[in-house]
């Protein structure tokens, strides 16, 4: 039987609190095939970012295992250091270095590569994200969407096996975030990369993801395609969440349109 490329099996993450412990992720399972884009969708505090941090190696597991390409990253037998996991991460605030140009930001994680290989890889990433003409500019000279694409190029440059994206569109306006979600999906598919996105915005999730996990209180209550979530919700919570988020997205777009009119 073929193993999934990414597998989270029965994982729990517990935070120590005064007087008791808080279970943030509770016996969660997730599987993703190579080249797929997954999404963890849910309200703030449901545990979705904690899952990303556990995959990246920043949070230890209370129980369960995380495997990537057949290799155990976290579990009873071992805990691989974050820098040895082959996992890239794109943060909510992009975390670009303001004193470095676009090309130097993208090449930051390639310092151990020789000069010729590093330059070639930076050129390749600039072409992939459509910013070859911006290579000598600084982050403050770019639009929000351009900054996001620089951050994506920097995360992709070291050729990670898996890319984690933590609310990458949250700093952008409604119209820009949905347009860029489609652009990011195209870039990831062109690169053939496996990725997991975390968001509370259904429009982003449906624009970018092949499979979506709707989360509630540290668990995935349904893991399926966007079509399955719409047409075959697993329970009332999923049905209400999808319907409510769709309505909020429509209202937000209407407000943006009326404000710009």
mmCIF file of C-alpha atoms in Angstrom:
data_model
loop_
_atom_site.group_PDB
_atom_site.id
_atom_site.type_symbol
_atom_site.label_atom_id
_atom_site.label_comp_id
_atom_site.label_asym_id
_atom_site.label_seq_id
_atom_site.Cartn_x
_atom_site.Cartn_y
_atom_site.Cartn_z
ATOM 1 C CA UNK A 1 0.000 0.000 0.000
ATOM 2 C CA UNK A 2 1.355 3.396 -1.017
ATOM 3 C CA UNK A 3 2.239 5.703 1.864
ATOM 4 C CA UNK A 4 0.961 9.295 1.804
ATOM 5 C CA UNK A 5 3.656 11.914 1.260
ATOM 6 C CA UNK A 6 2.711 13.716 4.485
ATOM 7 C CA UNK A 7 1.040 11.842 7.316
ATOM 8 C CA UNK A 8 -0.033 13.101 10.718
ATOM 9 C CA UNK A 9 -1.242 10.155 12.767
ATOM 10 C CA UNK A 10 -3.103 10.593 16.053
ATOM 11 C CA UNK A 11 -1.121 13.706 17.019
ATOM 12 C CA UNK A 12 -1.781 15.737 20.159
ATOM 13 C CA UNK A 13 -0.110 18.982 21.235
ATOM 14 C CA UNK A 14 -0.497 20.115 24.836
ATOM 15 C CA UNK A 15 0.490 23.495 26.283
ATOM 16 C CA UNK A 16 1.306 23.686 29.989
ATOM 17 C CA UNK A 17 -0.892 26.150 31.869
ATOM 18 C CA UNK A 18 -1.001 27.129 35.573
ATOM 19 C CA UNK A 19 -2.849 24.384 37.413
ATOM 20 C CA UNK A 20 -3.627 22.332 34.292
ATOM 21 C CA UNK A 21 -2.581 21.572 30.728
ATOM 22 C CA UNK A 22 -4.358 22.834 27.604
ATOM 23 C CA UNK A 23 -4.811 20.336 24.751
ATOM 24 C CA UNK A 24 -4.588 22.499 21.624
ATOM 25 C CA UNK A 25 -4.491 19.669 19.072
ATOM 26 C CA UNK A 26 -6.391 16.537 20.043
ATOM 27 C CA UNK A 27 -5.612 13.170 18.366
ATOM 28 C CA UNK A 28 -5.646 14.605 14.863
ATOM 29 C CA UNK A 29 -5.100 12.671 11.616
ATOM 30 C CA UNK A 30 -4.177 14.146 8.231
ATOM 31 C CA UNK A 31 -2.819 12.750 4.964
ATOM 32 C CA UNK A 32 -1.581 14.621 1.908
ATOM 33 C CA UNK A 33 -0.259 13.232 -1.360
ATOM 34 C CA UNK A 34 2.823 14.579 -3.113
ATOM 35 C CA UNK A 35 2.034 17.694 -5.165
ATOM 36 C CA UNK A 36 -1.235 18.380 -3.347
ATOM 37 C CA UNK A 37 -2.088 21.644 -1.608
ATOM 38 C CA UNK A 38 -3.912 21.179 1.676
ATOM 39 C CA UNK A 39 -5.582 23.786 3.850
ATOM 40 C CA UNK A 40 -6.487 23.961 7.536
ATOM 41 C CA UNK A 41 -9.548 26.192 7.770
ATOM 42 C CA UNK A 42 -11.064 27.430 10.989
ATOM 43 C CA UNK A 43 -11.597 30.217 13.476
ATOM 44 C CA UNK A 44 -8.831 31.677 15.636
ATOM 45 C CA UNK A 45 -7.811 29.369 18.477
ATOM 46 C CA UNK A 46 -8.867 26.110 16.822
ATOM 47 C CA UNK A 47 -5.273 24.806 16.662
ATOM 48 C CA UNK A 48 -4.464 25.217 12.976
ATOM 49 C CA UNK A 49 -1.243 27.253 13.373
ATOM 50 C CA UNK A 50 -0.091 24.889 16.145
ATOM 51 C CA UNK A 51 -0.284 22.040 13.629
ATOM 52 C CA UNK A 52 1.979 23.943 11.237
ATOM 53 C CA UNK A 53 4.428 24.581 14.054
ATOM 54 C CA UNK A 54 4.413 20.893 14.985
ATOM 55 C CA UNK A 55 5.131 19.878 11.385
ATOM 56 C CA UNK A 56 7.956 22.434 11.224
ATOM 57 C CA UNK A 57 9.415 21.082 14.476
ATOM 58 C CA UNK A 58 8.745 24.149 16.623
ATOM 59 C CA UNK A 59 6.219 22.358 18.863
ATOM 60 C CA UNK A 60 6.805 18.894 20.416
ATOM 61 C CA UNK A 61 4.075 16.285 20.245
ATOM 62 C CA UNK A 62 2.397 14.946 23.339
ATOM 63 C CA UNK A 63 1.587 11.822 21.322
ATOM 64 C CA UNK A 64 1.349 10.579 17.742
ATOM 65 C CA UNK A 65 3.708 10.724 14.766
ATOM 66 C CA UNK A 66 4.481 13.017 11.838
ATOM 67 C CA UNK A 67 6.021 11.487 8.712
ATOM 68 C CA UNK A 68 7.202 13.189 5.528
ATOM 69 C CA UNK A 69 8.163 11.127 2.462
ATOM 70 C CA UNK A 70 8.316 8.033 4.680
ATOM 71 C CA UNK A 71 10.668 9.663 7.190
ATOM 72 C CA UNK A 72 9.567 10.133 10.786
ATOM 73 C CA UNK A 73 9.968 13.773 11.783
ATOM 74 C CA UNK A 74 8.264 13.655 15.190
ATOM 75 C CA UNK A 75 7.249 10.712 17.302
ATOM 76 C CA UNK A 76 8.200 8.389 20.111
ATOM 77 C CA UNK A 77 11.477 7.374 18.498
ATOM 78 C CA UNK A 78 12.854 10.785 17.470
ATOM 79 C CA UNK A 79 12.374 14.532 17.101
ATOM 80 C CA UNK A 80 14.165 15.900 14.022
ATOM 81 C CA UNK A 81 15.456 19.477 14.389
ATOM 82 C CA UNK A 82 13.521 22.101 12.354
ATOM 83 C CA UNK A 83 16.471 22.914 10.081
ATOM 84 C CA UNK A 84 16.869 19.236 9.149
ATOM 85 C CA UNK A 85 13.268 18.552 8.132
ATOM 86 C CA UNK A 86 13.316 19.892 4.576
ATOM 87 C CA UNK A 87 10.297 22.030 5.398
ATOM 88 C CA UNK A 88 9.925 25.651 4.275
ATOM 89 C CA UNK A 89 7.686 28.195 5.970
ATOM 90 C CA UNK A 90 6.111 31.428 4.787
ATOM 91 C CA UNK A 91 5.009 33.637 7.660
ATOM 92 C CA UNK A 92 2.042 35.950 8.049
ATOM 93 C CA UNK A 93 4.161 39.121 8.069
ATOM 94 C CA UNK A 94 6.485 37.878 5.246
ATOM 95 C CA UNK A 95 9.547 38.591 7.496
ATOM 96 C CA UNK A 96 11.539 40.172 4.652
ATOM 97 C CA UNK A 97 14.835 41.830 5.525
ATOM 98 C CA UNK A 98 14.333 45.575 4.890
ATOM 99 C CA UNK A 99 18.043 46.249 4.285
ATOM 100 C CA UNK A 100 18.353 43.564 1.579
ATOM 101 C CA UNK A 101 17.265 43.799 -2.050
ATOM 102 C CA UNK A 102 14.734 41.410 -3.534
ATOM 103 C CA UNK A 103 17.414 39.138 -4.966
ATOM 104 C CA UNK A 104 19.359 39.065 -1.696
ATOM 105 C CA UNK A 105 16.212 38.292 0.279
ATOM 106 C CA UNK A 106 15.478 35.354 -2.033
ATOM 107 C CA UNK A 107 19.052 34.100 -1.822
ATOM 108 C CA UNK A 108 19.308 34.427 1.961
ATOM 109 C CA UNK A 109 18.712 30.724 2.617
ATOM 110 C CA UNK A 110 21.234 29.701 -0.048
ATOM 111 C CA UNK A 111 24.356 31.027 1.644
ATOM 112 C CA UNK A 112 25.969 27.575 1.645
ATOM 113 C CA UNK A 113 25.514 27.216 -2.118
ATOM 114 C CA UNK A 114 28.362 28.311 -4.365
ATOM 115 C CA UNK A 115 28.008 31.715 -5.989
ATOM 116 C CA UNK A 116 27.110 30.457 -9.457
ATOM 117 C CA UNK A 117 24.450 27.999 -8.243
ATOM 118 C CA UNK A 118 22.972 30.602 -5.897
ATOM 119 C CA UNK A 119 22.700 33.206 -8.669
ATOM 120 C CA UNK A 120 21.058 30.703 -11.020
ATOM 121 C CA UNK A 121 18.538 29.658 -8.376
ATOM 122 C CA UNK A 122 17.666 33.274 -7.555
ATOM 123 C CA UNK A 123 17.123 33.958 -11.273
ATOM 124 C CA UNK A 124 14.869 30.894 -11.496
ATOM 125 C CA UNK A 125 12.786 32.014 -8.492
ATOM 126 C CA UNK A 126 12.450 35.573 -9.810
ATOM 127 C CA UNK A 127 11.070 34.202 -13.081
ATOM 128 C CA UNK A 128 8.741 31.807 -11.239
ATOM 129 C CA UNK A 129 7.093 34.573 -9.213
ATOM 130 C CA UNK A 130 7.179 37.121 -12.052
ATOM 131 C CA UNK A 131 9.549 39.651 -10.477
ATOM 132 C CA UNK A 132 12.763 39.657 -12.559
ATOM 133 C CA UNK A 133 12.529 43.421 -13.074
ATOM 134 C CA UNK A 134 12.295 44.055 -9.307
ATOM 135 C CA UNK A 135 15.487 42.247 -8.303
ATOM 136 C CA UNK A 136 17.392 45.388 -7.209
ATOM 137 C CA UNK A 137 14.502 46.967 -5.327
ATOM 138 C CA UNK A 138 14.019 46.911 -1.551
ATOM 139 C CA UNK A 139 10.917 45.589 0.267
ATOM 140 C CA UNK A 140 9.594 49.075 1.105
ATOM 141 C CA UNK A 141 9.558 49.881 -2.625
ATOM 142 C CA UNK A 142 7.196 46.979 -3.388
ATOM 143 C CA UNK A 143 3.441 46.548 -3.133
ATOM 144 C CA UNK A 144 1.993 44.131 -0.597
ATOM 145 C CA UNK A 145 1.392 41.559 -3.313
ATOM 146 C CA UNK A 146 4.952 41.859 -4.582
ATOM 147 C CA UNK A 147 6.326 41.473 -1.058
ATOM 148 C CA UNK A 148 4.283 38.321 -0.677
ATOM 149 C CA UNK A 149 5.725 36.875 -3.874
ATOM 150 C CA UNK A 150 9.265 37.675 -2.700
ATOM 151 C CA UNK A 151 8.541 35.848 0.558
ATOM 152 C CA UNK A 152 7.196 32.894 -1.422
ATOM 153 C CA UNK A 153 10.270 32.838 -3.668
ATOM 154 C CA UNK A 154 12.555 32.903 -0.626
ATOM 155 C CA UNK A 155 10.673 29.985 0.944
ATOM 156 C CA UNK A 156 10.871 27.987 -2.308
ATOM 157 C CA UNK A 157 14.523 28.752 -3.101
ATOM 158 C CA UNK A 158 16.117 25.994 -0.943
ATOM 159 C CA UNK A 159 13.831 23.381 -2.620
ATOM 160 C CA UNK A 160 11.902 22.247 0.480
ATOM 161 C CA UNK A 161 9.996 18.972 0.354
ATOM 162 C CA UNK A 162 7.006 20.679 1.971
ATOM 163 C CA UNK A 163 5.933 24.328 2.212
ATOM 164 C CA UNK A 164 3.888 25.664 5.137
ATOM 165 C CA UNK A 165 1.974 28.937 4.692
ATOM 166 C CA UNK A 166 0.640 30.647 7.818
ATOM 167 C CA UNK A 167 -2.156 33.125 6.958
ATOM 168 C CA UNK A 168 -0.060 34.493 4.047
ATOM 169 C CA UNK A 169 -2.778 36.766 2.646
ATOM 170 C CA UNK A 170 -4.121 38.311 5.856
ATOM 171 C CA UNK A 171 -2.354 41.678 5.395
ATOM 172 C CA UNK A 172 -3.924 42.283 1.975
ATOM 173 C CA UNK A 173 -7.288 43.695 0.941
ATOM 174 C CA UNK A 174 -10.086 41.338 -0.090
ATOM 175 C CA UNK A 175 -9.717 41.625 -3.868
ATOM 176 C CA UNK A 176 -5.903 41.357 -3.774
ATOM 177 C CA UNK A 177 -5.862 38.349 -1.441
ATOM 178 C CA UNK A 178 -8.206 36.287 -3.609
ATOM 179 C CA UNK A 179 -6.323 37.168 -6.811
ATOM 180 C CA UNK A 180 -3.002 36.311 -5.202
ATOM 181 C CA UNK A 181 -4.380 33.050 -3.819
ATOM 182 C CA UNK A 182 -4.936 31.898 -7.411
ATOM 183 C CA UNK A 183 -1.461 33.143 -8.386
ATOM 184 C CA UNK A 184 0.190 31.303 -5.487
ATOM 185 C CA UNK A 185 -1.656 28.117 -6.415
ATOM 186 C CA UNK A 186 -0.350 28.390 -9.983
ATOM 187 C CA UNK A 187 3.218 28.960 -8.722
ATOM 188 C CA UNK A 188 3.076 25.979 -6.339
ATOM 189 C CA UNK A 189 1.611 23.715 -9.014
ATOM 190 C CA UNK A 190 4.230 24.848 -11.527
ATOM 191 C CA UNK A 191 6.938 24.030 -8.971
ATOM 192 C CA UNK A 192 5.297 20.663 -8.215
ATOM 193 C CA UNK A 193 5.423 21.413 -4.493
ATOM 194 C CA UNK A 194 3.382 19.913 -1.656
ATOM 195 C CA UNK A 195 2.026 22.601 0.659
ATOM 196 C CA UNK A 196 -0.268 23.282 3.613
ATOM 197 C CA UNK A 197 -2.019 26.619 4.049
ATOM 198 C CA UNK A 198 -3.552 27.885 7.293
ATOM 199 C CA UNK A 199 -6.369 30.413 7.046
ATOM 200 C CA UNK A 200 -9.690 31.450 8.547
ATOM 201 C CA UNK A 201 -10.881 32.712 5.141
ATOM 202 C CA UNK A 202 -12.928 30.279 3.097
ATOM 203 C CA UNK A 203 -12.440 32.150 -0.196
ATOM 204 C CA UNK A 204 -8.652 31.750 0.119
ATOM 205 C CA UNK A 205 -8.979 28.095 1.036
ATOM 206 C CA UNK A 206 -11.267 27.311 -1.878
ATOM 207 C CA UNK A 207 -9.076 29.272 -4.312
ATOM 208 C CA UNK A 208 -5.814 27.526 -3.464
ATOM 209 C CA UNK A 209 -6.414 24.104 -1.893
ATOM 210 C CA UNK A 210 -6.985 20.640 -3.328
ATOM 211 C CA UNK A 211 -8.117 19.391 0.089
ATOM 212 C CA UNK A 212 -9.445 21.343 3.051
ATOM 213 C CA UNK A 213 -9.700 20.382 6.703
ATOM 214 C CA UNK A 214 -12.392 22.276 8.621
ATOM 215 C CA UNK A 215 -11.195 22.520 12.219
ATOM 216 C CA UNK A 216 -13.003 22.792 15.533
ATOM 217 C CA UNK A 217 -11.397 22.656 18.987
ATOM 218 C CA UNK A 218 -8.155 21.003 17.920
ATOM 219 C CA UNK A 219 -9.686 18.431 15.591
ATOM 220 C CA UNK A 220 -10.437 18.163 11.877
ATOM 221 C CA UNK A 221 -14.173 17.609 11.619
ATOM 222 C CA UNK A 222 -14.061 17.117 7.836
ATOM 223 C CA UNK A 223 -11.186 16.620 5.389
ATOM 224 C CA UNK A 224 -12.226 16.800 1.756
ATOM 225 C CA UNK A 225 -12.288 18.707 -1.513
ATOM 226 C CA UNK A 226 -13.959 22.128 -1.734
ATOM 227 C CA UNK A 227 -16.823 20.518 -3.654
ATOM 228 C CA UNK A 228 -17.335 17.901 -0.931
ATOM 229 C CA UNK A 229 -17.443 20.556 1.780
ATOM 230 C CA UNK A 230 -20.089 22.478 -0.132
ATOM 231 C CA UNK A 231 -22.221 19.566 -1.286
ATOM 232 C CA UNK A 232 -21.572 16.895 1.349
ATOM 233 C CA UNK A 233 -20.825 18.600 4.700
ATOM 234 C CA UNK A 234 -20.053 16.029 7.381
ATOM 235 C CA UNK A 235 -22.238 17.712 10.026
ATOM 236 C CA UNK A 236 -24.126 20.878 10.897
ATOM 237 C CA UNK A 237 -20.966 22.632 12.103
ATOM 238 C CA UNK A 238 -19.273 22.277 8.695
ATOM 239 C CA UNK A 239 -22.442 23.248 6.824
ATOM 240 C CA UNK A 240 -22.970 26.338 8.994
ATOM 241 C CA UNK A 241 -19.280 27.320 8.847
ATOM 242 C CA UNK A 242 -19.095 27.097 5.052
ATOM 243 C CA UNK A 243 -22.366 28.990 4.616
ATOM 244 C CA UNK A 244 -21.424 31.697 7.160
ATOM 245 C CA UNK A 245 -17.946 32.248 5.722
ATOM 246 C CA UNK A 246 -19.321 32.479 2.178
ATOM 247 C CA UNK A 247 -21.800 35.138 3.329
ATOM 248 C CA UNK A 248 -19.076 37.132 5.133
ATOM 249 C CA UNK A 249 -16.859 37.005 2.040
ATOM 250 C CA UNK A 250 -19.692 38.337 -0.134
ATOM 251 C CA UNK A 251 -20.359 41.167 2.329
ATOM 252 C CA UNK A 252 -16.658 42.095 2.515
ATOM 253 C CA UNK A 253 -16.396 42.252 -1.270
ATOM 254 C CA UNK A 254 -19.531 44.407 -1.448
ATOM 255 C CA UNK A 255 -18.078 46.828 1.106
ATOM 256 C CA UNK A 256 -14.800 47.115 -0.835
ATOM 257 C CA UNK A 257 -16.667 47.766 -4.072
ATOM 258 C CA UNK A 258 -18.909 50.439 -2.474
ATOM 259 C CA UNK A 259 -15.936 52.156 -0.826
ATOM 260 C CA UNK A 260 -14.035 52.369 -4.123
ATOM 261 C CA UNK A 261 -17.052 53.560 -6.116
#
